[in-house]
PDB file of C-alpha atoms and ligand atoms in Angstrom:
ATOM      1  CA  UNK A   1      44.596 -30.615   2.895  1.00 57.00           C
ATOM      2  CA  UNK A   2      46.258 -33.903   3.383  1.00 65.00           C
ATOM      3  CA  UNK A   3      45.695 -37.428   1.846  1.00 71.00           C
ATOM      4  CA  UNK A   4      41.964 -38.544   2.782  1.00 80.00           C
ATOM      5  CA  UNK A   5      40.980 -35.087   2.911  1.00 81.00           C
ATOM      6  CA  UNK A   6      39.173 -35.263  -0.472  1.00 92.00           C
ATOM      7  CA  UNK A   7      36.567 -37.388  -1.227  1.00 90.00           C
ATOM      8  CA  UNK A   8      35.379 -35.906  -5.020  1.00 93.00           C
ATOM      9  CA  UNK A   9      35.986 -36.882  -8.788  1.00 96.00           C
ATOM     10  CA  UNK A  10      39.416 -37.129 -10.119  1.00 97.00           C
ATOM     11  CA  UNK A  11      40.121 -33.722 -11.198  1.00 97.00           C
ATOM     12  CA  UNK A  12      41.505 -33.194 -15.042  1.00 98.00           C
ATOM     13  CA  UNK A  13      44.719 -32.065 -14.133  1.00 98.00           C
ATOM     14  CA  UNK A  14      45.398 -35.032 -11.268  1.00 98.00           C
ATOM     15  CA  UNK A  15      48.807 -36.587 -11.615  1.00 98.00           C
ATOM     16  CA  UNK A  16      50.036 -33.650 -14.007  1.00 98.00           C
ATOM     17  CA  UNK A  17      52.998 -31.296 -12.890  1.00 98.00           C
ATOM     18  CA  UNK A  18      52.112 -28.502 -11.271  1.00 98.00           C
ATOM     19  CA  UNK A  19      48.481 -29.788 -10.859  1.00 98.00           C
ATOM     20  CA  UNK A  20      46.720 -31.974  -8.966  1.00 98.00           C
ATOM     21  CA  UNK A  21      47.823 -34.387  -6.353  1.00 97.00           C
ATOM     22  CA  UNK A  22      48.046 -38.053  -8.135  1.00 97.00           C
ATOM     23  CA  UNK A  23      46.777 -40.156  -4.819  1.00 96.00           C
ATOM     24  CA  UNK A  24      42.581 -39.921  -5.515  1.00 96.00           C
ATOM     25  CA  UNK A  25      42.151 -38.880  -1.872  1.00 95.00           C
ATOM     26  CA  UNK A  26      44.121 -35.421  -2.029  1.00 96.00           C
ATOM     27  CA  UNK A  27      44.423 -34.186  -5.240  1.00 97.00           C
ATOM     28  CA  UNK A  28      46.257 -30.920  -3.527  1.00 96.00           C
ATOM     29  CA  UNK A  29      47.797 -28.775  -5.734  1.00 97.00           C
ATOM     30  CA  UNK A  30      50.559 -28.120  -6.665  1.00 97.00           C
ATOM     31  CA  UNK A  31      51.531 -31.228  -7.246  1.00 98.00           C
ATOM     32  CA  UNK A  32      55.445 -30.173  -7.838  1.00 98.00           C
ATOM     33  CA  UNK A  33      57.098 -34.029  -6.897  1.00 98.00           C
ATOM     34  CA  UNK A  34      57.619 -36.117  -9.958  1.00 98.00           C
ATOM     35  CA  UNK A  35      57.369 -39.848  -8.780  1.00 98.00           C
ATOM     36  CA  UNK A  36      59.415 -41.939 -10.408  1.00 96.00           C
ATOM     37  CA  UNK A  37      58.046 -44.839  -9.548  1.00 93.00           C
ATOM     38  CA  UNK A  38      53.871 -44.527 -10.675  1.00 95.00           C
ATOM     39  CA  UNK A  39      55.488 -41.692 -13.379  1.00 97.00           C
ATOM     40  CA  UNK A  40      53.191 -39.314 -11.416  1.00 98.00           C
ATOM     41  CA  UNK A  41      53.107 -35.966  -9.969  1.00 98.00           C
ATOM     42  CA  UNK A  42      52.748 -35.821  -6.177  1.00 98.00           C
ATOM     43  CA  UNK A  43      51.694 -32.980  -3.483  1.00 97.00           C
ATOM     44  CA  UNK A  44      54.331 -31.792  -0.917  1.00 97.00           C
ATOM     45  CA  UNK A  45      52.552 -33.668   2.057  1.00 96.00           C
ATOM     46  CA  UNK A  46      51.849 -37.129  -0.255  1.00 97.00           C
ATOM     47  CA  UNK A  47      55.778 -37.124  -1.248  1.00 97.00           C
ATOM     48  CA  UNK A  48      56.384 -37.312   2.390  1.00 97.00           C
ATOM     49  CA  UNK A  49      54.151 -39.811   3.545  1.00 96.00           C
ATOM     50  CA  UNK A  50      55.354 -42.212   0.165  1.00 96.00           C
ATOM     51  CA  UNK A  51      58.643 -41.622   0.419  1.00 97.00           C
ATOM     52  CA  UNK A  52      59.133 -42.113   4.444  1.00 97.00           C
ATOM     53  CA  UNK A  53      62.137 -44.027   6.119  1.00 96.00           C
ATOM     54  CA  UNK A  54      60.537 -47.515   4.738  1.00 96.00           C
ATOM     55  CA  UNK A  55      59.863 -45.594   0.990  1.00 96.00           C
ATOM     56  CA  UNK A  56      63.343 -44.794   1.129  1.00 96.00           C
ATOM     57  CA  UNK A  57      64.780 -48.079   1.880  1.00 96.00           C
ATOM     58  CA  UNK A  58      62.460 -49.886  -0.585  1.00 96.00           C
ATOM     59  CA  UNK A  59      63.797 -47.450  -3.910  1.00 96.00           C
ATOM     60  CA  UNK A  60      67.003 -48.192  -3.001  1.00 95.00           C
ATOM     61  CA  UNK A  61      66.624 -51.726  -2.445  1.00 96.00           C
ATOM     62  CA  UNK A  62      64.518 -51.873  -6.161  1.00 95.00           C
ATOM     63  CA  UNK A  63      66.481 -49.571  -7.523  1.00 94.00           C
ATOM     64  CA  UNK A  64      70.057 -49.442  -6.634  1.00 94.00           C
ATOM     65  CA  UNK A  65      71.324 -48.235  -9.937  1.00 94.00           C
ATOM     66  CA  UNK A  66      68.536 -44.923 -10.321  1.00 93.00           C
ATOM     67  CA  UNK A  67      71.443 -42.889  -9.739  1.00 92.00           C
ATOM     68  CA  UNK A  68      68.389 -40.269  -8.380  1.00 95.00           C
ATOM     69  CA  UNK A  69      65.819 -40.308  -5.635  1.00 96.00           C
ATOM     70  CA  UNK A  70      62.304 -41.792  -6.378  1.00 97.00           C
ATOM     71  CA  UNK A  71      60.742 -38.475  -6.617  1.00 98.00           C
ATOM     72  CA  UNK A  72      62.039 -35.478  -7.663  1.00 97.00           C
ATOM     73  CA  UNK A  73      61.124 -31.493  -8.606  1.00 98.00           C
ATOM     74  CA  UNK A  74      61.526 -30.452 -12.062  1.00 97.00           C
ATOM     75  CA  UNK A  75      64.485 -28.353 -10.709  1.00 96.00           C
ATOM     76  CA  UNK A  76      66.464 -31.525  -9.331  1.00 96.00           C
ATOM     77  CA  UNK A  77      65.790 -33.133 -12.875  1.00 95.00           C
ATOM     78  CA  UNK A  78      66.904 -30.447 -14.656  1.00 95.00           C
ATOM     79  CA  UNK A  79      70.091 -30.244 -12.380  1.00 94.00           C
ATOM     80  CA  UNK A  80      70.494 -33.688 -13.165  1.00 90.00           C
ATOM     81  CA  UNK A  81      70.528 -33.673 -16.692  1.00 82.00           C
ATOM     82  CA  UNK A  82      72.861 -30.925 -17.219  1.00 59.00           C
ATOM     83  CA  UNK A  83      75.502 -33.242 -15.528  1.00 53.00           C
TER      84      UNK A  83
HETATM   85 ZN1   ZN B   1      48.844 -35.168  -2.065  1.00 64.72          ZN
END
């Protein structure tokens, strides 16, 4: 399934890692991309439609000092913090 795939109620684990797609019209699971900007957890397929060419270049332009992409797996956060 993709965004606009779904069209049912928000499931109890939507937005949660390792659950549910946050955007309302996928809700795939798992949703294993933290989203740093909506402090969300994102699908596979959703992460790559937000964060695009255009996502890309508006994070950096909003957030030049992240020091980290806008989303991110648990593993890259971990990786991150251990620095
Ligand atoms: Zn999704």
């Amino acid at each position: 399934m993709a965004h606009g795939d779904y069209d049912g109620p928000d499931r109890p684990d939507k937005g949660k890692e390792g659950g549910s797609c946050n955007r309302t019209l996928c809700q795939c699971a798992p949703a294993r991309w933290y989203n740093h900007g909506s402090y969300a957890w994102y699908c596979d397929d959703c992460r790559d439609q937000i964060y695009d060419a255009v996502g890309r270049l508006h994070w950096e332009r909003d957030f030049p000092n992240a020091g980290h992409p806008m989303f991110e797996t648990r593993e890259m956060m971990n990786a991150r913090g251990r620095r």
